[in-house]
């Protein structure tokens, strides 16, 4: 055991509160724009953000693998995923260096963010029930709504089929990990379920404190997790030119909160439940298309055994439970018109309300209204321009988000694009009203604001796709927690930053059915806050690299992949860093009989047990998984 064990109780409480899962729920059809398809010919791009830099991740490429939503998103350039340990523990997404609550996540077009734009816990997203993920990068508030300061991820659930079809997959693996998933579709209806569990008791090595010269060995405790997720989707055509679709999604989980290396907690737990229901009716008449939609979402999270100064035994007089509930209801109408043969104009109006209730924040509600206009114009010389404007009112805050993207295809497979956007993120209910332990509320917070510009080029051919983007972003009035006398922390609009970078992506077909892909991100995230000018923002790796070789066939399949993340700062003065990390994964499968496949997978092949992530949470070493799957 190490001679010293440090404590950072306020960081623990903030991390626990920030990881409150607000349930999983996204889909749009294909659109126009520079979007890299990483596997096969699929409908590409975001219909809501045409022309934006993006990546479409086909979930079929991960058949026979155990992949969480966080691991899938990490394959996209511009995306940084932070995980707090074993499978099932919380994970967050950063797009182009923006914070987790500045990146929107939508299911079937429905925002999953909590009240006011709180970050989404990726561990609550049912990856096995998705058809694909569309990652759009940039300040996209004009196209996708308030809060999209780094970009957005659209989760596209599997679609129903007219003919009966279905599939199932089951896996067991290291650290008591098991997963069962299945789906069945017929007559325009689809039902899917996903069940996950893990004991999370992996071995790891750490230096405590981080500056110590010697690594010591430990076994992770209180890192177990269980989750059940379900999705139902129904698509019907009441008339030839009218379509009705219904979406229901629910998730529930129970997990331990083990704490960071320097602050292990053996009693803290988190329980969450969430559900979503949405209905949409859409149709067309001549050159007009229309849609009306309504949805609602309810979420609950309960924290047990959590205190500011330490964890505690649940049920004691000095260990009260923290129970928080939130919900959102919203309706929208959309109309689009084709003007001539070279212009498509669209307008969307929506309104609703969101609520939150619980001991940490109290009971609060605020109205939500928005009006959005967008236009797609095809100009001579194969130039397409996509201007957009959105006005959002969230409670007392009203802001205008303009944006524009443009693409030009001068010849054959070559394409150029550029984009600009300005938007905002309103303060969340937690930032405005959370009053617990060492955290104080601030009801005078203003929205965070950002603007960005980017440009890129792409080359597309049947067997090779290459893309490159450069971007520059400026953030101001960022909400940061600061010490508040005598012993509390309070949020203020004191942050400012400049983030620039480069994104490269390539995918190509090789002989013998092999597909190769690679993604690289360079990020320069600089603090502009007074007193910290010139220092880098914490937990933003300057370099990330993902590479993968995979073969699909009718008898044998396999893959090998690597993920590299460079050293990154973990304090505001660039004086302490998380070391660089390299992870290699591999797997192989064989069709045993009929539609039954048996797969074997190895993660962290180098068995590096020293890897850590956000807030010094240890990550698992080598893990094995045995998988059986079939699809009819």
Coordinates of C-alpha atoms in Angstrom, one line a residue:
X1 CA 0.0 0.0 0.0
X2 CA 1.2 3.5 -0.7
X3 CA 2.5 5.7 2.1
X4 CA 0.1 8.6 1.2
X5 CA -3.5 8.8 0.1
X6 CA -4.8 12.3 -1.0
X7 CA -8.3 13.6 -0.8
X8 CA -10.4 15.9 -3.0
X9 CA -13.9 15.6 -1.7
X10 CA -15.4 18.5 -3.6
X11 CA -14.2 17.1 -6.9
X12 CA -15.9 13.8 -6.0
X13 CA -19.2 15.4 -5.3
X14 CA -19.1 17.5 -8.5
X15 CA -18.2 14.4 -10.5
X16 CA -21.0 12.3 -9.0
X17 CA -23.6 15.0 -9.5
X18 CA -22.3 15.6 -13.1
X19 CA -22.7 12.0 -14.0
X20 CA -26.4 11.9 -13.2
X21 CA -27.7 9.9 -16.2
X22 CA -30.7 11.5 -17.9
X23 CA -31.6 8.4 -19.9
X24 CA -30.9 7.2 -23.3
X25 CA -33.0 7.9 -26.4
X26 CA -32.1 9.6 -32.2
X27 CA -32.8 9.4 -35.8
X28 CA -32.7 11.4 -39.0
X29 CA -32.5 10.2 -42.5
X30 CA -29.7 11.0 -44.9
X31 CA -28.7 14.5 -45.9
X32 CA -26.2 16.6 -47.8
X33 CA -22.8 17.4 -46.5
X34 CA -19.2 16.3 -46.1
X35 CA -19.9 13.1 -44.0
X36 CA -17.5 10.2 -44.0
X37 CA -19.1 6.8 -44.2
X38 CA -17.0 4.4 -42.3
X39 CA -18.6 1.2 -43.6
X40 CA -20.7 0.5 -46.6
X41 CA -23.0 2.7 -48.6
X42 CA -25.4 4.1 -46.1
X43 CA -27.6 7.3 -46.1
X44 CA -25.0 9.9 -45.1
X45 CA -25.0 13.0 -43.1
X46 CA -27.4 14.9 -41.0
X47 CA -30.6 16.1 -42.6
X48 CA -30.7 18.8 -39.8
X49 CA -27.2 20.1 -40.4
X50 CA -26.4 19.7 -44.1
X51 CA -22.9 20.7 -45.1
X52 CA -21.5 20.3 -41.6
X53 CA -18.3 18.3 -41.1
X54 CA -19.4 14.9 -39.9
X55 CA -18.9 11.2 -39.6
X56 CA -21.6 8.5 -39.9
X57 CA -20.7 5.4 -37.9
X58 CA -22.5 2.3 -39.0
X59 CA -23.2 0.0 -36.1
X60 CA -23.1 -3.1 -38.3
X61 CA -19.3 -2.9 -38.4
X62 CA -19.2 -3.8 -34.7
X63 CA -21.1 -7.1 -35.1
X64 CA -19.5 -9.7 -32.9
X65 CA -17.9 -7.2 -30.7
X66 CA -18.9 -5.8 -27.2
X67 CA -18.9 -2.1 -27.8
X68 CA -20.5 0.6 -25.7
X69 CA -21.7 3.9 -27.2
X70 CA -18.7 5.6 -25.7
X71 CA -16.3 3.2 -27.5
X72 CA -18.1 3.6 -30.8
X73 CA -18.1 7.5 -30.6
X74 CA -14.3 7.4 -29.9
X75 CA -13.7 6.2 -33.4
X76 CA -14.8 9.6 -34.9
X77 CA -12.3 12.4 -35.4
X78 CA -12.9 15.4 -33.2
X79 CA -14.5 13.3 -30.5
X80 CA -12.9 12.8 -27.1
X81 CA -14.5 10.3 -24.7
X82 CA -13.8 10.2 -21.0
X83 CA -14.6 7.1 -19.0
X84 CA -14.6 6.6 -15.3
X85 CA -13.6 2.9 -15.2
X86 CA -15.2 -0.4 -16.0
X87 CA -18.0 -1.0 -18.4
X88 CA -21.3 0.5 -17.1
X89 CA -19.5 3.4 -15.3
X90 CA -20.2 6.9 -16.5
X91 CA -18.7 8.3 -19.7
X92 CA -18.9 11.7 -21.3
X93 CA -18.3 13.1 -24.8
X94 CA -16.4 16.2 -25.9
X95 CA -16.6 17.4 -29.5
X96 CA -13.9 19.7 -30.7
X97 CA -12.7 20.4 -27.2
X98 CA -16.1 21.7 -26.0
X99 CA -17.2 20.5 -22.6
X100 CA -19.6 17.5 -22.3
X101 CA -22.7 19.8 -21.7
X102 CA -21.9 21.7 -24.9
X103 CA -22.4 18.7 -27.2
X104 CA -26.0 17.7 -28.0
X105 CA -27.1 14.1 -28.1
X106 CA -30.4 13.3 -29.8
X107 CA -32.4 10.1 -30.3
X108 CA -34.7 10.1 -33.3
X109 CA -34.2 13.9 -33.3
X110 CA -35.3 14.3 -29.6
X111 CA -32.7 16.0 -27.4
X112 CA -31.6 13.8 -24.5
X113 CA -29.9 16.6 -22.4
X114 CA -31.3 17.2 -19.0
X115 CA -32.9 20.5 -17.9
X116 CA -31.0 23.4 -19.4
X117 CA -28.5 21.2 -21.3
X118 CA -26.8 19.0 -18.7
X119 CA -24.3 16.5 -20.0
X120 CA -25.4 13.0 -21.1
X121 CA -23.9 9.9 -19.5
X122 CA -23.0 7.7 -22.5
X123 CA -23.2 4.6 -20.3
X124 CA -27.0 5.0 -20.4
X125 CA -27.2 4.8 -24.2
X126 CA -28.3 1.4 -25.6
X127 CA -25.7 1.0 -28.4
X128 CA -27.0 -2.4 -29.4
X129 CA -30.4 -1.0 -30.4
X130 CA -28.9 1.6 -32.8
X131 CA -28.5 1.4 -36.5
X132 CA -26.0 4.2 -36.8
X133 CA -24.6 7.4 -35.2
X134 CA -24.2 10.6 -37.0
X135 CA -21.6 12.9 -35.5
X136 CA -21.8 16.5 -36.7
X137 CA -19.0 18.9 -35.6
X138 CA -19.0 22.7 -35.1
X139 CA -21.2 25.3 -33.5
X140 CA -24.5 24.1 -34.8
X141 CA -27.1 25.9 -32.7
X142 CA -28.8 27.3 -35.8
X143 CA -29.4 23.8 -37.2
X144 CA -29.9 21.7 -34.0
X145 CA -30.7 24.0 -31.2
X146 CA -29.2 25.7 -28.1
X147 CA -26.4 23.8 -26.6
X148 CA -24.7 22.5 -29.7
X149 CA -21.5 24.5 -29.2
X150 CA -19.1 21.6 -30.0
X151 CA -21.5 19.7 -32.2
X152 CA -24.1 17.0 -32.0
X153 CA -24.6 13.2 -32.1
X154 CA -27.8 11.9 -33.7
X155 CA -28.6 8.4 -32.6
X156 CA -30.5 6.5 -35.3
X157 CA -32.4 3.5 -33.9
X158 CA -33.0 0.4 -35.9
X159 CA -36.0 0.6 -38.2
X160 CA -38.9 -1.7 -38.4
X161 CA -39.3 -3.9 -41.4
X162 CA -42.4 -5.2 -43.2
X163 CA -41.1 -8.8 -43.2
X164 CA -40.3 -10.7 -40.0
X165 CA -36.6 -10.4 -38.9
X166 CA -34.7 -10.5 -35.8
X167 CA -31.4 -11.2 -34.1
X168 CA -29.7 -11.8 -30.7
X169 CA -26.3 -11.6 -29.2
X170 CA -25.0 -12.8 -25.8
X171 CA -21.5 -12.4 -24.3
X172 CA -19.6 -13.1 -21.2
X173 CA -16.2 -11.7 -20.3
X174 CA -13.6 -10.6 -17.8
X175 CA -14.5 -8.8 -14.5
X176 CA -17.9 -10.5 -14.3
X177 CA -19.1 -8.8 -17.5
X178 CA -22.1 -10.1 -19.4
X179 CA -24.5 -8.7 -22.0
X180 CA -27.6 -9.9 -23.7
X181 CA -29.3 -8.1 -26.6
X182 CA -32.1 -8.9 -29.0
X183 CA -34.5 -7.4 -31.4
X184 CA -37.5 -8.5 -33.5
X185 CA -39.3 -6.6 -36.3
X186 CA -42.4 -7.4 -38.3
X187 CA -45.3 -5.4 -39.9
X188 CA -43.7 -2.0 -39.3
X189 CA -43.0 -2.7 -35.6
X190 CA -39.6 -3.2 -33.9
X191 CA -38.9 -4.3 -30.3
X192 CA -35.4 -4.4 -28.9
X193 CA -33.9 -5.0 -25.5
X194 CA -30.4 -4.8 -24.0
X195 CA -29.2 -6.1 -20.6
X196 CA -25.8 -5.4 -19.2
X197 CA -24.0 -6.3 -16.0
X198 CA -20.4 -6.2 -14.6
X199 CA -18.7 -6.9 -11.3
X200 CA -16.1 -4.3 -12.3
X201 CA -13.4 -5.8 -10.0
X202 CA -10.4 -5.4 -12.2
X203 CA -6.8 -5.0 -11.0
X204 CA -5.0 -1.7 -11.6
X205 CA -1.7 0.0 -10.8
X206 CA -1.5 3.6 -9.6
X207 CA 0.9 6.1 -8.1
X208 CA -0.7 7.8 -5.0
X209 CA -0.3 10.7 -5.0
X210 CA 0.1 11.0 -8.8
X211 CA 3.6 12.6 -8.3
X212 CA 4.9 9.6 -6.4
X213 CA 7.7 7.6 -8.1
X214 CA 6.3 4.1 -7.4
X215 CA 3.2 2.2 -8.8
X216 CA 1.2 0.1 -6.3
X217 CA -1.3 -2.6 -7.2
X218 CA -5.0 -2.4 -6.3
X219 CA -8.3 -4.1 -7.1
X220 CA -11.2 -1.9 -8.0
X221 CA -14.1 -2.1 -5.5
X222 CA -17.7 -0.8 -5.7
X223 CA -17.5 -0.7 -9.5
X224 CA -20.3 -3.1 -10.3
X225 CA -23.1 -2.0 -12.6
X226 CA -26.4 -3.3 -14.0
X227 CA -28.5 -1.8 -16.7
X228 CA -31.6 -2.7 -18.7
X229 CA -32.7 -0.8 -21.8
X230 CA -35.6 -1.3 -24.2
X231 CA -36.9 0.3 -27.4
X232 CA -40.1 0.0 -29.3
X233 CA -40.7 1.6 -32.7
X234 CA -43.8 1.5 -34.9
X235 CA -44.1 2.9 -38.4
X236 CA -47.4 2.9 -40.3
X237 CA -48.9 4.6 -43.4
X238 CA -52.5 5.7 -42.8
X239 CA -52.5 7.0 -46.4
X240 CA -50.2 6.8 -49.4
X241 CA -48.7 10.3 -48.7
X242 CA -48.8 10.1 -44.9
X243 CA -46.6 8.3 -42.3
X244 CA -47.1 7.9 -38.6
X245 CA -44.3 6.7 -36.3
X246 CA -44.2 6.1 -32.6
X247 CA -41.0 5.7 -30.5
X248 CA -40.8 4.4 -26.9
X249 CA -37.6 4.0 -25.0
X250 CA -36.7 3.2 -21.4
X251 CA -33.6 2.5 -19.3
X252 CA -32.9 1.7 -15.7
X253 CA -29.5 1.2 -14.0
X254 CA -27.8 0.6 -10.6
X255 CA -24.1 1.0 -10.1
X256 CA -21.5 1.7 -7.6
X257 CA -19.5 4.9 -7.5
X258 CA -16.0 3.8 -6.8
X259 CA -14.3 7.2 -6.8
X260 CA -10.9 8.3 -8.1
X261 CA -7.6 6.6 -7.4
X262 CA -6.9 9.1 -4.6
X263 CA -10.4 9.0 -3.2
X264 CA -12.0 5.6 -3.3
X265 CA -15.5 5.3 -2.1
X266 CA -16.9 1.8 -1.1
X267 CA -20.5 2.7 -0.2
X268 CA -21.6 5.3 -2.7
X269 CA -24.2 4.2 -5.3
X270 CA -26.3 5.7 -8.1
X271 CA -29.7 4.4 -9.2
X272 CA -31.4 5.9 -12.3
X273 CA -34.5 5.3 -14.4
X274 CA -35.6 7.2 -17.5
X275 CA -38.1 7.0 -20.3
X276 CA -39.1 8.7 -23.5
X277 CA -42.2 8.7 -25.7
X278 CA -42.6 10.4 -29.0
X279 CA -45.1 10.5 -31.9
X280 CA -44.7 12.0 -35.3
X281 CA -47.1 12.4 -38.2
X282 CA -45.7 13.6 -41.5
X283 CA -46.8 13.8 -45.1
X284 CA -46.5 15.7 -48.4
X285 CA -48.7 17.5 -50.9
X286 CA -47.2 18.5 -54.1
X287 CA -44.1 20.6 -53.4
X288 CA -44.9 20.9 -49.7
X289 CA -43.8 18.5 -46.9
X290 CA -45.1 18.8 -43.4
X291 CA -44.7 17.2 -40.0
X292 CA -46.1 17.5 -36.5
X293 CA -44.5 15.9 -33.5
X294 CA -44.8 15.7 -29.7
X295 CA -42.6 14.0 -27.2
X296 CA -42.0 13.8 -23.5
X297 CA -39.3 12.5 -21.2
X298 CA -39.0 11.7 -17.5
X299 CA -35.9 10.8 -15.6
X300 CA -34.9 10.1 -12.0
X301 CA -31.6 9.6 -10.2
X302 CA -31.0 8.7 -6.6
X303 CA -27.6 8.9 -4.9
X304 CA -27.0 6.8 -1.9
X305 CA -24.0 6.8 0.5
X306 CA -22.7 10.1 -0.9
X307 CA -21.3 12.9 1.3
X308 CA -19.1 15.9 0.6
X309 CA -16.3 14.8 3.0
X310 CA -16.5 11.1 2.5
X311 CA -18.9 8.3 1.4
X312 CA -21.2 6.9 4.1
X313 CA -23.3 3.9 4.9
X314 CA -26.7 4.3 3.3
X315 CA -29.6 4.4 5.8
X316 CA -27.8 6.2 8.6
X317 CA -29.0 9.5 10.1
X318 CA -26.0 11.3 8.8
X319 CA -26.3 9.8 5.3
X320 CA -29.5 11.1 3.6
X321 CA -30.3 10.0 0.1
X322 CA -30.4 12.5 -2.7
X323 CA -33.4 12.0 -5.1
X324 CA -33.8 14.2 -8.2
X325 CA -36.5 14.0 -10.9
X326 CA -36.6 15.9 -14.2
X327 CA -39.0 15.9 -17.1
X328 CA -39.6 17.6 -20.4
X329 CA -42.6 17.9 -22.7
X330 CA -42.5 19.5 -26.1
X331 CA -44.4 19.8 -29.4
X332 CA -43.3 21.0 -32.8
X333 CA -44.5 21.7 -36.3
X334 CA -42.5 21.7 -39.5
X335 CA -43.3 22.8 -43.0
X336 CA -40.9 22.7 -46.0
X337 CA -41.4 23.8 -49.6
X338 CA -39.5 23.3 -52.8
X339 CA -39.1 26.6 -54.6
X340 CA -38.3 25.9 -58.2
X341 CA -35.9 23.1 -58.8
X342 CA -32.9 24.6 -56.9
X343 CA -34.2 25.7 -53.5
X344 CA -35.7 24.1 -50.4
X345 CA -37.0 26.3 -47.6
X346 CA -38.0 24.9 -44.2
X347 CA -39.5 26.4 -41.0
X348 CA -39.9 24.8 -37.6
X349 CA -41.7 26.1 -34.6
X350 CA -41.8 24.4 -31.2
X351 CA -42.7 25.0 -27.6
X352 CA -42.8 23.1 -24.3
X353 CA -41.6 23.2 -20.7
X354 CA -39.1 21.4 -18.5
X355 CA -39.3 20.7 -14.8
X356 CA -36.9 19.5 -12.1
X357 CA -37.6 18.5 -8.5
X358 CA -35.4 17.2 -5.7
X359 CA -33.7 18.0 -2.5
X360 CA -30.4 19.3 -4.0
X361 CA -32.1 21.8 -6.4
X362 CA -35.6 22.3 -5.2
X363 CA -38.5 22.5 -7.6
X364 CA -38.2 24.6 -10.7
X365 CA -39.7 24.9 -14.2
X366 CA -39.2 27.0 -17.2
X367 CA -40.8 27.4 -20.7
X368 CA -39.0 26.5 -23.9
X369 CA -39.9 28.0 -27.3
X370 CA -38.0 28.2 -30.6
X371 CA -38.4 29.3 -34.2
X372 CA -36.0 28.0 -36.9
X373 CA -35.7 28.8 -40.6
X374 CA -33.3 27.1 -43.0
X375 CA -32.7 27.1 -46.7
X376 CA -30.9 24.8 -49.1
X377 CA -29.9 26.7 -52.3
X378 CA -28.2 25.1 -55.3
X379 CA -26.2 27.6 -57.3
X380 CA -24.3 27.4 -60.6
X381 CA -21.0 25.5 -60.7
X382 CA -22.4 22.8 -58.4
X383 CA -22.3 25.1 -55.3
X384 CA -24.8 24.4 -52.5
X385 CA -25.4 26.9 -49.7
X386 CA -27.3 26.1 -46.4
X387 CA -28.1 29.2 -44.4
X388 CA -30.0 28.8 -41.1
X389 CA -31.3 31.0 -38.3
X390 CA -32.8 29.9 -35.0
X391 CA -34.3 31.9 -32.1
X392 CA -34.5 30.1 -28.8
X393 CA -36.1 31.3 -25.6
X394 CA -35.2 29.2 -22.5
X395 CA -36.8 30.6 -19.4
X396 CA -35.8 34.3 -19.2
X397 CA -33.0 33.9 -21.8
X398 CA -33.5 34.6 -25.5
X399 CA -30.8 34.3 -28.1
X400 CA -30.4 34.2 -31.8
X401 CA -28.2 31.5 -33.5
X402 CA -27.2 32.1 -37.1
X403 CA -25.2 29.7 -39.2
X404 CA -24.3 28.9 -42.7
X405 CA -22.5 26.0 -44.5
X406 CA -21.5 25.7 -48.2
X407 CA -20.2 22.9 -50.4
X408 CA -18.7 22.9 -53.9
X409 CA -17.9 19.9 -56.1
X410 CA -15.6 21.2 -58.8
X411 CA -14.9 17.9 -60.4
X412 CA -15.6 14.2 -60.0
X413 CA -15.0 12.9 -56.5
X414 CA -13.5 16.1 -55.1
X415 CA -15.5 18.3 -52.7
X416 CA -14.8 21.4 -50.6
X417 CA -16.8 22.7 -47.7
X418 CA -16.9 25.5 -45.2
X419 CA -19.1 26.6 -42.3
X420 CA -19.7 29.2 -39.7
X421 CA -21.9 29.3 -36.6
X422 CA -22.8 31.3 -33.5
X423 CA -24.9 30.0 -30.6
X424 CA -25.3 29.7 -26.9
X425 CA -25.9 27.2 -24.0
X426 CA -28.3 28.3 -21.2
X427 CA -27.3 27.5 -17.7
X428 CA -28.6 24.2 -16.4
X429 CA -30.9 23.8 -13.4
X430 CA -28.0 22.3 -11.5
X431 CA -25.8 25.3 -12.2
X432 CA -28.6 27.7 -11.3
X433 CA -30.1 26.0 -8.2
X434 CA -27.9 23.2 -6.8
X435 CA -27.4 23.9 -3.1
X436 CA -25.8 20.9 -1.4
X437 CA -22.7 20.5 0.8
X438 CA -19.9 22.5 -0.6
X439 CA -21.8 23.6 -3.8
X440 CA -23.7 26.9 -3.8
X441 CA -26.2 28.0 -6.5
X442 CA -26.1 31.1 -8.7
X443 CA -29.4 32.2 -10.2
X444 CA -27.8 35.2 -12.0
X445 CA -25.8 33.0 -14.5
X446 CA -25.8 34.1 -18.1
X447 CA -25.7 31.7 -21.1
X448 CA -22.4 30.4 -22.4
X449 CA -21.7 31.7 -25.9
X450 CA -19.4 30.5 -28.8
X451 CA -18.7 30.9 -32.5
X452 CA -16.7 28.9 -34.8
X453 CA -15.5 28.7 -38.5
X454 CA -14.2 25.6 -40.3
X455 CA -13.3 24.5 -43.8
X456 CA -12.4 21.2 -45.3
X457 CA -11.9 19.0 -48.4
X458 CA -12.9 15.4 -49.3
X459 CA -12.1 12.9 -52.0
X460 CA -14.6 10.1 -52.5
X461 CA -14.2 7.1 -54.8
X462 CA -15.8 3.7 -54.7
X463 CA -12.8 2.2 -52.8
X464 CA -11.2 5.2 -51.0
X465 CA -12.5 8.2 -49.0
X466 CA -10.3 10.9 -47.6
X467 CA -11.3 14.0 -45.6
X468 CA -9.6 16.8 -43.8
X469 CA -11.0 19.7 -41.8
X470 CA -9.5 22.7 -39.9
X471 CA -11.5 24.7 -37.4
X472 CA -11.2 27.7 -35.1
X473 CA -13.6 28.3 -32.2
X474 CA -14.0 31.0 -29.5
X475 CA -15.9 30.6 -26.3
X476 CA -16.9 33.2 -23.7
X477 CA -18.9 33.5 -20.6
X478 CA -18.1 29.9 -19.8
X479 CA -19.6 28.7 -16.5
X480 CA -16.9 27.7 -14.0
X481 CA -17.0 26.7 -10.4
X482 CA -14.9 28.9 -8.1
X483 CA -14.2 29.0 -4.4
X484 CA -17.0 30.8 -2.5
X485 CA -16.2 31.8 1.1
X486 CA -15.9 30.3 3.5
X487 CA -15.8 26.7 2.3
X488 CA -18.0 26.4 -0.8
X489 CA -17.8 26.4 -4.6
X490 CA -20.1 28.5 -6.8
X491 CA -20.5 28.8 -10.5
X492 CA -19.7 32.1 -12.3
X493 CA -19.5 33.2 -16.0
X494 CA -15.8 33.8 -15.8
X495 CA -14.4 31.4 -18.4
X496 CA -13.1 32.1 -21.9
X497 CA -11.2 29.9 -24.4
X498 CA -9.9 29.6 -27.9
X499 CA -9.9 26.1 -29.5
X500 CA -8.5 25.3 -32.9
X501 CA -7.6 22.0 -34.5
X502 CA -7.3 19.6 -37.5
X503 CA -9.3 16.5 -38.2
X504 CA -8.3 13.8 -40.7
X505 CA -10.1 10.7 -41.7
X506 CA -9.6 7.9 -44.2
X507 CA -11.4 4.7 -45.1
X508 CA -10.6 2.3 -47.9
X509 CA -11.2 -1.2 -49.2
X510 CA -8.3 -3.6 -49.4
X511 CA -8.1 -7.1 -51.1
X512 CA -9.7 -10.1 -49.5
X513 CA -12.6 -8.2 -48.1
X514 CA -10.5 -6.1 -45.7
X515 CA -11.5 -2.5 -44.8
X516 CA -9.0 -0.1 -43.4
X517 CA -9.9 3.1 -41.6
X518 CA -8.1 5.8 -39.6
X519 CA -8.9 9.0 -37.8
X520 CA -6.6 11.7 -36.4
X521 CA -7.4 14.8 -34.3
X522 CA -5.1 17.6 -33.4
X523 CA -6.5 20.0 -30.7
X524 CA -5.0 23.2 -29.4
X525 CA -7.3 24.3 -26.5
X526 CA -6.1 27.5 -24.9
X527 CA -7.4 29.2 -21.8
X528 CA -8.2 32.9 -22.1
X529 CA -9.5 33.4 -18.6
X530 CA -7.8 36.2 -16.7
X531 CA -4.8 34.9 -14.8
X532 CA -4.6 31.7 -16.9
X533 CA -4.0 33.1 -20.3
X534 CA -1.9 30.9 -22.5
X535 CA -2.3 27.8 -20.5
X536 CA -4.1 24.7 -22.0
X537 CA -7.5 23.6 -21.0
X538 CA -7.5 20.5 -18.8
X539 CA -8.3 17.0 -20.1
X540 CA -8.1 18.0 -23.8
X541 CA -5.5 15.7 -25.5
X542 CA -3.5 17.5 -28.2
X543 CA -3.3 14.3 -30.3
X544 CA -5.7 11.4 -30.8
X545 CA -5.3 8.6 -33.3
X546 CA -7.6 5.7 -34.2
X547 CA -6.9 2.9 -36.6
X548 CA -8.6 -0.3 -37.6
X549 CA -8.4 -3.2 -40.0
X550 CA -11.5 -5.4 -40.3
X551 CA -12.7 -8.3 -42.5
X552 CA -16.2 -9.3 -43.0
X553 CA -17.2 -12.5 -44.7
X554 CA -19.7 -15.4 -44.9
X555 CA -17.5 -17.7 -42.8
X556 CA -14.6 -15.9 -41.1
X557 CA -14.5 -12.4 -39.7
X558 CA -12.0 -10.5 -37.6
X559 CA -10.6 -7.1 -36.7
X560 CA -7.6 -5.4 -35.1
X561 CA -7.6 -1.8 -33.9
X562 CA -5.6 0.7 -31.9
X563 CA -6.4 3.9 -30.0
X564 CA -3.7 6.4 -29.1
X565 CA -4.2 9.5 -26.9
X566 CA -1.4 11.8 -26.1
X567 CA -0.4 13.2 -22.8
X568 CA -2.9 15.9 -21.6
X569 CA -2.9 18.4 -18.8
X570 CA -4.9 17.7 -15.7
X571 CA -4.5 21.0 -13.9
X572 CA -5.0 24.7 -15.0
X573 CA -1.3 25.6 -15.0
X574 CA 0.1 22.8 -17.3
X575 CA 2.1 21.5 -14.3
X576 CA 0.5 18.0 -14.1
X577 CA -0.5 15.6 -16.8
X578 CA -2.2 12.3 -17.5
X579 CA 0.3 10.1 -19.4
X580 CA -0.1 9.1 -23.0
X581 CA -2.2 6.0 -23.6
X582 CA -2.1 3.3 -26.2
X583 CA -4.7 0.6 -26.4
X584 CA -4.8 -2.3 -28.9
X585 CA -8.0 -4.5 -29.3
X586 CA -8.5 -7.5 -31.6
X587 CA -11.2 -10.1 -32.3
X588 CA -12.1 -13.0 -34.6
X589 CA -15.3 -14.9 -35.3
X590 CA -16.4 -18.0 -37.2
X591 CA -19.9 -19.0 -38.4
X592 CA -20.4 -22.2 -36.5
X593 CA -23.7 -23.5 -38.0
X594 CA -26.5 -21.8 -40.0
X595 CA -26.8 -18.2 -38.8
X596 CA -24.9 -18.8 -35.5
X597 CA -21.5 -17.0 -35.1
X598 CA -19.0 -17.5 -32.3
X599 CA -16.6 -14.6 -31.6
X600 CA -13.7 -14.1 -29.3
X601 CA -12.5 -10.6 -28.4
X602 CA -9.5 -9.2 -26.5
X603 CA -9.3 -5.6 -25.3
X604 CA -6.2 -3.8 -24.0
X605 CA -4.0 -6.5 -25.5
X606 CA -0.9 -4.9 -23.9
X607 CA -2.5 -5.3 -20.5
X608 CA -1.5 -1.7 -19.4
X609 CA -3.0 -1.5 -15.9
X610 CA -1.7 2.1 -15.3
X611 CA -4.1 3.8 -17.6
X612 CA -6.4 6.5 -16.1
X613 CA -9.0 9.0 -17.3
X614 CA -10.9 12.0 -16.1
X615 CA -10.3 12.8 -12.4
X616 CA -7.7 9.9 -12.3
X617 CA -10.2 7.1 -12.6
X618 CA -8.4 3.8 -13.4
X619 CA -9.2 1.9 -16.5
X620 CA -9.3 -1.9 -16.9
X621 CA -6.3 -3.9 -18.2
X622 CA -6.5 -6.9 -20.5
X623 CA -10.0 -8.3 -20.8
X624 CA -11.5 -11.2 -22.7
X625 CA -15.0 -11.8 -24.1
X626 CA -16.8 -14.8 -25.7
X627 CA -19.7 -13.9 -27.9
X628 CA -22.5 -15.8 -29.6
X629 CA -24.7 -14.1 -32.1
X630 CA -27.3 -14.9 -34.8
X631 CA -29.5 -12.9 -37.1
X632 CA -32.4 -14.2 -39.2

